[in-house]
Amino acid sequence: MTALIEQLRAIVGAGNVLTEGDLTAWVQDWRKRERGKALAVVRPADTQQVAEVVKACAAVGTSIVPQGGNTGLAVGSTPDGSGTQVVLSLQRMNAIRATDAANLTMTVEAGCILQTLQEAAEKAGFLFPLSLAAEGSCTIGGNLATNAGGTQVVRYGNTRDLCLGLEVVTPQGEIWEGTSGLRKDNTGYDLRDLMIGSEGTLGIITAATIKLYPLPAARLTAWAAVPSLEHAVTLLGLAHKHLGSGLTGFEVMGKFALSLVAKHMPQLRVPFVDDAAVPWCVLLENSDSESEEHARARFEALLETAFEDGCVTDAVVAENLTQAHQLWHIRENIPLAQAEEGLNIKHDISIAVSRIPAFVAATDALLQREIPGVRLVNFGHLGDGNLHYNVQAPIDGDPKAFLNEQEGRVNTLVYDAVAEFGGSFSAEHGIGGLKVDKLEKHKSPVALGMMRAIKRGLDPQNILNPGRVIRV
């Protein structure tokens, strides 16, 4: 391995091959569930260096773990504990290569921080709509590799829907240049879509051409109290009818989830959190291409109808951008508040919107019957059918012991219920190393066989991120 380390130093520079010191930022996953050990952390500066690193590792059979911002939630970008894997960090490759205003595209390197990309787009007079809680540290390469979702999927889709082309280094160290930015290109299999969501197991994304949109003329945010999840679904239908493509955010939050924010972050004023008659709240966003006056009129018409129909009992409309940010800040801090409450069992599930109320009612009852006192932190992107259905220990229980003793059982109960309702156990977080067994249980044998054939065909040495997503 000494010879490989020296070869890697020759490719990227000695200062960019890290083998000693504190490597926690690269070898421990974001949730601190697992800590691995790397042979080295290698930080290439450009695509050619990535290709040379892959060739060097492939020549001696050393596996590579591609890594962006290391903010994933499924343990998909950290090394195992063997000390034989190379972590390939793309954070130095953070340039914005080009903006094509007429084509409404921007070509960026994989290590570009999402927030930096958003700000660059806005400075050029455009919108890049991908929005995540980790946007200050996650990278666009990682977003694409995991097909990240976020809060605006209801209007713009997942990261896959925001990408027109990729540049990828193959497991053999070859470079596929596919960043043309064409919206129509029916010339064979769609390699772009194959790479997006593959979590670094089929190729290493080094650059992407992403879609831009015109900046909205106005953006309004409202916080609505709803008497039930069924009413939240009704409100969503009304929002689609009244706002059309202007509906860019629709989040649902349960009372207990919001109570944790109020408890651990008292500086945040959570609307209606003390009202016993409000079991659920919805956060809506309306982006308008015409004017704020036009946006407000449509918003008010929506809320008026919702009040008349009884699916909204109270509402707060942000009067300015600061108030809107404060409302979104409450939603985005639910995971942090939950962490303050103690270790918990997280789920990232998707179900047809129409079936979500029945799923929640049935699964809540099931868990409370099987584990008396269990607390449910339920929130997420109702607009696209994605819930973060999380489970907290009973109030007097030991959170660490609860996680260790109950996680397997809780996961089985929840995922079996998701399957019964025709849903997916992984909506936007991916499979990583955390859910490989669940994929093998819940995916059809035909689908698994096709996935393994693709992996073997593209990466016969099993060099890229082995043991993640699917076993071969």
XYZ file of C-alpha atoms in Angstrom:
472
model
C 0.000 0.000 0.000
C 2.967 2.321 0.489
C 3.563 2.315 -3.263
C -0.082 3.261 -3.894
C 0.101 6.121 -1.389
C 3.199 7.464 -3.111
C 1.499 7.182 -6.486
C -1.560 9.068 -5.190
C 0.706 11.793 -3.803
C 2.321 12.129 -7.184
C -1.091 12.593 -8.796
C -2.745 15.101 -6.444
C 0.148 16.454 -4.398
C 1.422 15.226 -1.048
C -0.658 17.766 0.865
C -3.845 16.352 -0.588
C -3.304 12.750 0.492
C -4.233 12.575 4.165
C -3.229 9.509 6.145
C -2.595 10.840 9.641
C -4.139 13.269 12.098
C -7.824 13.803 12.775
C -9.760 12.455 9.792
C -13.134 12.502 11.565
C -14.694 14.831 8.994
C -14.178 12.172 6.306
C -14.448 8.847 8.167
C -17.486 9.466 10.403
C -20.982 9.764 9.013
C -23.036 12.908 9.654
C -25.389 11.249 12.168
C -22.384 9.781 14.030
C -23.820 6.295 13.695
C -20.644 4.790 12.239
C -16.979 5.643 12.157
C -14.702 3.953 9.638
C -11.004 3.948 8.930
C -9.452 5.079 5.648
C -6.221 4.040 4.001
C -6.078 7.654 2.853
C -8.271 10.651 2.118
C -7.445 11.862 -1.387
C -8.499 15.317 -2.585
C -8.117 15.761 -6.364
C -8.263 19.203 -7.964
C -9.783 18.290 -11.325
C -11.433 15.533 -13.317
C -8.190 14.283 -14.824
C -6.765 13.769 -11.339
C -9.902 11.849 -10.342
C -9.422 9.587 -13.354
C -5.765 8.978 -12.519
C -6.607 8.196 -8.879
C -9.238 5.670 -9.968
C -6.797 4.000 -12.393
C -4.143 3.726 -9.704
C -6.564 2.185 -7.197
C -8.091 -0.167 -9.770
C -4.649 -1.449 -10.751
C -4.084 -2.806 -7.234
C -7.718 -3.627 -6.390
C -8.171 -0.904 -3.770
C -11.772 0.212 -3.372
C -12.815 3.859 -3.430
C -15.493 5.678 -1.449
C -16.529 8.859 -3.307
C -17.529 11.677 -0.979
C -19.059 15.141 -1.320
C -20.001 17.065 1.817
C -20.461 13.866 3.877
C -23.928 15.032 4.960
C -25.798 11.889 3.884
C -28.211 10.159 6.253
C -27.800 6.530 5.129
C -24.071 5.932 5.809
C -23.247 5.885 2.118
C -20.101 7.998 1.877
C -17.857 6.897 4.742
C -15.295 4.070 4.621
C -15.666 0.744 6.375
C -13.481 -0.190 9.324
C -10.870 -2.156 7.384
C -8.464 0.713 6.799
C -8.031 -0.438 3.195
C -10.372 1.959 1.373
C -9.511 5.299 -0.202
C -11.913 8.151 0.496
C -12.031 10.316 -2.616
C -13.193 13.778 -1.511
C -14.425 16.067 -4.282
C -14.598 19.215 -2.156
C -11.690 20.918 -3.936
C -13.530 20.604 -7.234
C -15.963 23.435 -6.537
C -15.815 25.702 -9.593
C -18.767 27.072 -11.516
C -17.581 26.429 -15.044
C -20.190 28.261 -17.097
C -23.623 29.881 -17.115
C -25.738 29.779 -20.261
C -28.520 32.325 -19.764
C -30.275 31.553 -23.034
C -30.264 27.815 -22.335
C -31.186 28.367 -18.668
C -28.326 26.167 -17.493
C -25.243 26.294 -15.311
C -22.339 23.835 -15.420
C -20.725 23.235 -12.032
C -18.169 20.902 -10.515
C -19.301 18.213 -8.119
C -17.746 19.766 -5.015
C -19.693 23.016 -5.334
C -21.629 23.686 -2.117
C -25.370 23.816 -2.794
C -25.789 27.213 -1.130
C -22.935 28.624 -3.204
C -24.664 27.364 -6.335
C -27.974 28.917 -5.239
C -26.304 32.268 -4.589
C -24.428 32.218 -7.904
C -27.660 31.487 -9.752
C -29.447 34.325 -7.981
C -26.598 36.737 -8.717
C -26.988 35.856 -12.402
C -30.721 36.560 -12.139
C -31.947 32.975 -11.886
C -33.267 30.431 -9.426
C -31.805 27.017 -8.670
C -34.666 25.541 -6.629
C -33.068 22.604 -4.812
C -33.340 23.432 -1.103
C -32.198 21.238 1.806
C -31.516 21.784 5.487
C -27.850 20.873 4.824
C -27.476 23.273 1.872
C -24.674 25.166 3.598
C -22.423 22.089 3.548
C -23.793 19.478 1.119
C -22.419 19.429 -2.442
C -24.187 19.192 -5.777
C -22.278 15.998 -6.611
C -23.593 14.352 -3.464
C -27.080 15.722 -4.142
C -27.013 14.087 -7.569
C -25.441 10.851 -6.356
C -28.277 10.427 -3.841
C -31.012 12.089 -5.949
C -31.739 14.409 -3.029
C -35.237 15.789 -2.533
C -35.890 18.747 -0.252
C -38.703 21.212 0.256
C -39.576 22.197 -3.335
C -40.028 18.786 -4.959
C -43.770 19.427 -5.234
C -42.995 21.995 -7.960
C -39.513 21.253 -9.331
C -38.922 17.551 -8.655
C -35.926 15.775 -7.145
C -32.339 16.597 -8.081
C -32.649 14.186 -11.017
C -35.268 16.496 -12.519
C -32.931 19.482 -12.201
C -30.025 17.948 -14.132
C -29.474 17.982 -17.907
C -26.038 16.402 -18.107
C -23.100 14.895 -16.235
C -19.380 14.401 -16.403
C -18.462 11.066 -14.820
C -15.299 9.068 -14.147
C -15.940 5.352 -14.666
C -14.669 2.536 -12.412
C -11.913 2.002 -15.009
C -10.731 5.618 -14.765
C -12.211 6.749 -18.082
C -13.976 10.100 -18.407
C -17.493 10.292 -19.814
C -18.249 13.838 -20.935
C -21.999 14.373 -21.047
C -22.547 17.970 -19.938
C -24.011 19.304 -23.205
C -27.134 20.627 -21.486
C -29.477 19.315 -24.181
C -33.119 18.892 -23.238
C -33.679 16.371 -26.014
C -31.130 13.653 -26.738
C -32.580 10.232 -27.554
C -29.330 8.521 -28.489
C -29.429 5.272 -26.570
C -29.652 4.480 -22.883
C -29.890 7.439 -20.523
C -26.558 7.191 -18.724
C -27.246 10.399 -16.842
C -30.279 8.944 -15.098
C -28.366 5.738 -14.400
C -25.657 7.626 -12.515
C -28.021 9.918 -10.611
C -29.112 8.147 -7.423
C -26.475 5.404 -7.740
C -24.647 6.704 -4.642
C -21.168 6.468 -6.142
C -21.426 2.751 -6.911
C -21.434 3.013 -10.730
C -19.304 6.079 -11.423
C -17.939 9.234 -9.823
C -19.828 12.386 -10.763
C -17.290 15.181 -11.288
C -19.457 17.887 -12.893
C -23.053 18.544 -13.900
C -25.127 20.834 -16.052
C -28.138 21.895 -14.030
C -31.377 23.680 -14.900
C -32.017 27.284 -13.944
C -35.382 29.010 -13.633
C -36.445 32.661 -13.716
C -36.465 34.288 -10.293
C -40.035 34.613 -8.982
C -41.423 38.137 -8.756
C -42.891 37.320 -5.343
C -42.773 34.524 -2.800
C -45.322 34.240 0.000
C -45.375 31.853 2.944
C -48.263 30.824 5.188
C -48.545 28.658 8.308
C -51.929 26.975 8.626
C -53.530 25.012 11.454
C -55.447 21.948 10.246
C -57.704 19.671 12.320
C -56.413 16.384 10.842
C -54.138 14.858 8.246
C -57.182 14.277 6.055
C -57.797 18.011 6.105
C -54.149 18.624 5.235
C -54.584 16.455 2.133
C -57.735 18.392 1.236
C -55.805 21.648 1.657
C -53.117 20.331 -0.683
C -55.732 19.689 -3.350
C -57.098 23.211 -2.943
C -53.567 24.619 -3.155
C -52.952 22.813 -6.432
C -56.255 24.149 -7.770
C -55.748 27.769 -6.697
C -51.975 28.157 -7.110
C -51.097 25.707 -9.878
C -47.358 25.738 -10.541
C -47.049 28.568 -8.023
C -47.233 26.001 -5.209
C -43.546 25.498 -4.422
C -43.717 24.161 -0.883
C -46.180 22.120 1.165
C -44.866 20.759 4.471
C -46.842 19.032 7.217
C -45.790 18.956 10.891
C -47.324 17.100 13.819
C -47.893 18.743 17.186
C -45.258 16.680 19.020
C -42.609 17.509 16.407
C -43.360 21.220 16.833
C -43.436 20.932 20.625
C -39.829 19.713 20.536
C -38.818 22.861 18.645
C -40.663 25.022 21.192
C -39.012 23.106 24.053
C -35.412 23.077 22.863
C -35.399 26.307 20.840
C -37.618 28.700 22.793
C -36.301 31.640 20.792
C -38.343 30.327 17.859
C -41.995 31.272 18.163
C -43.979 28.266 16.949
C -47.503 29.266 15.851
C -50.418 27.421 17.506
C -48.110 25.040 19.403
C -50.016 25.620 22.671
C -53.444 25.205 21.097
C -54.766 21.760 22.064
C -57.224 21.883 19.158
C -54.409 22.007 16.570
C -52.896 18.531 16.019
C -51.223 19.378 12.699
C -49.800 22.422 10.944
C -48.991 23.009 7.289
C -46.342 25.331 5.855
C -47.203 26.533 2.347
C -45.146 28.532 -0.128
C -46.504 30.337 -3.184
C -44.047 31.635 -5.808
C -45.536 34.025 -8.347
C -44.067 35.182 -11.647
C -46.270 38.283 -11.859
C -46.252 40.404 -8.683
C -46.629 40.284 -4.913
C -50.123 41.751 -5.242
C -51.120 38.952 -7.593
C -49.525 36.335 -5.346
C -51.269 37.652 -2.238
C -54.652 37.725 -3.952
C -54.314 34.067 -4.990
C -53.087 33.095 -1.529
C -55.969 34.855 0.179
C -58.469 33.202 -2.158
C -56.982 29.802 -1.288
C -57.139 30.405 2.459
C -60.666 31.814 2.263
C -61.868 28.648 0.528
C -59.928 26.489 3.002
C -61.565 28.234 5.979
C -65.000 27.817 4.412
C -64.365 24.107 3.810
C -63.145 23.615 7.375
C -59.745 22.237 6.422
C -57.977 25.255 7.978
C -58.921 26.577 11.426
C -56.313 29.345 11.729
C -53.470 30.735 9.660
C -50.548 33.145 9.702
C -49.314 34.725 6.471
C -45.758 36.093 6.549
C -45.759 39.834 5.941
C -42.157 39.984 4.752
C -39.142 37.855 3.872
C -37.852 37.870 7.455
C -41.078 36.411 8.788
C -41.084 33.803 6.008
C -37.554 32.762 6.917
C -38.593 32.470 10.568
C -41.430 30.107 9.668
C -39.175 27.953 7.488
C -36.547 27.995 10.231
C -39.028 26.299 12.565
C -39.664 23.523 10.058
C -35.966 23.047 9.314
C -35.082 22.787 13.000
C -37.347 19.843 13.778
C -34.504 17.309 13.227
C -32.153 19.338 15.451
C -34.788 19.637 18.178
C -35.375 15.906 17.982
C -31.654 15.287 18.384
C -31.689 17.499 21.496
C -34.464 15.307 22.903
C -32.220 12.244 22.488
C -31.281 9.470 20.083
C -34.177 8.399 17.912
C -35.166 6.044 15.111
C -35.493 7.832 11.769
C -37.532 6.860 8.732
C -37.672 8.467 5.304
C -40.723 6.997 3.622
C -42.992 7.800 0.699
C -46.619 6.841 0.186
C -49.275 8.030 -2.232
C -50.603 11.289 -0.775
C -54.154 9.961 -0.699
C -53.124 7.060 1.573
C -50.955 8.969 4.053
C -53.708 9.690 6.624
C -54.693 6.024 6.802
C -51.051 4.928 7.000
C -50.279 7.306 9.866
C -53.409 6.343 11.809
C -52.727 2.611 11.438
C -48.985 2.761 12.096
C -49.262 5.173 15.031
C -51.723 2.779 16.682
C -49.532 -0.231 15.897
C -46.380 1.278 17.426
C -48.160 2.603 20.498
C -49.702 -0.821 21.051
C -46.409 -2.691 20.592
C -44.229 -0.205 22.513
C -46.319 1.632 25.121
C -45.312 5.258 25.615
C -43.419 5.569 22.325
C -43.491 9.117 20.902
C -43.920 9.825 17.184
C -42.176 12.733 15.499
C -44.081 13.003 12.256
C -43.310 15.681 9.672
C -42.266 16.029 6.059
C -43.020 16.883 2.480
C -46.722 16.087 2.185
C -46.810 17.781 -1.218
C -44.828 14.912 -2.734
C -45.864 12.134 -0.355
C -42.623 11.976 1.643
C -42.817 11.688 5.442
C -40.032 11.655 7.999
C -41.800 9.233 10.296
C -39.486 9.223 13.297
C -39.802 7.378 16.590
C -38.662 8.751 19.948
C -38.200 6.809 23.179
C -40.880 6.989 25.883
C -40.492 10.134 27.954
C -38.894 8.365 30.920
C -36.878 5.919 28.825
C -33.165 5.855 28.041
C -32.841 7.061 24.407
C -29.610 5.146 23.768
C -30.991 1.904 25.184
C -34.215 2.445 23.221
C -32.270 2.816 19.981
C -30.122 -0.249 20.638
C -32.980 -2.480 21.779
C -35.873 -1.363 19.591
C -34.498 -0.076 16.269
C -34.703 -3.398 14.431
C -38.195 -4.131 15.685
C -39.482 -0.606 14.966
C -37.985 -0.625 11.475
C -39.660 -3.933 10.687
C -43.051 -2.683 11.900
C -42.795 0.594 9.992
C -41.369 -0.801 6.758
C -43.865 -3.662 6.642
C -46.646 -1.103 7.067
C -45.145 1.039 4.294
C -45.124 -2.008 2.006
C -48.764 -2.773 2.847
C -49.681 0.754 1.773
C -47.714 0.437 -1.474
C -44.975 2.868 -0.473
C -41.186 3.060 -0.403
C -38.995 2.743 2.696
C -36.495 5.237 1.241
C -37.901 8.382 -0.333
C -34.983 10.807 -0.547
C -32.157 9.683 1.763
C -31.031 6.710 -0.307
C -29.873 3.223 0.684
C -26.190 3.714 1.530
C -24.861 1.052 3.867
C -27.711 1.464 6.342
C -30.577 -0.039 4.335
C -28.974 -2.670 2.104
C -30.783 -5.479 3.903
C -34.086 -3.606 3.627
C -33.609 -3.207 -0.120
C -33.064 -6.952 -0.510
C -36.208 -7.648 1.509
C -38.578 -5.166 -0.087
C -37.385 -4.915 -3.707
C -38.518 -7.534 -6.189
C -36.046 -10.286 -7.200
C -36.306 -9.127 -10.812
C -35.370 -5.551 -9.889
C -32.493 -6.750 -7.706
C -31.195 -8.959 -10.517
C -31.225 -6.063 -12.957
C -29.403 -3.833 -10.464
C -26.715 -6.445 -9.853
C -26.270 -6.929 -13.608
C -25.736 -3.187 -14.058
C -23.235 -3.052 -11.186
C -21.269 -6.057 -12.476
C -21.311 -4.743 -16.032
C -19.997 -1.277 -15.173
C -17.823 -2.140 -12.166
C -16.717 -5.783 -12.476
C -13.950 -5.278 -9.886
C -16.448 -3.868 -7.385
C -14.083 -0.931 -6.871
C -16.605 1.877 -6.285
C -18.329 2.046 -2.893
C -18.628 -1.734 -2.413
C -21.315 -2.955 -0.044
C -23.411 0.169 -0.554
C -26.873 0.162 -2.150
C -26.647 -3.450 -3.327
C -24.443 -6.471 -2.632
C -22.872 -8.299 -5.557
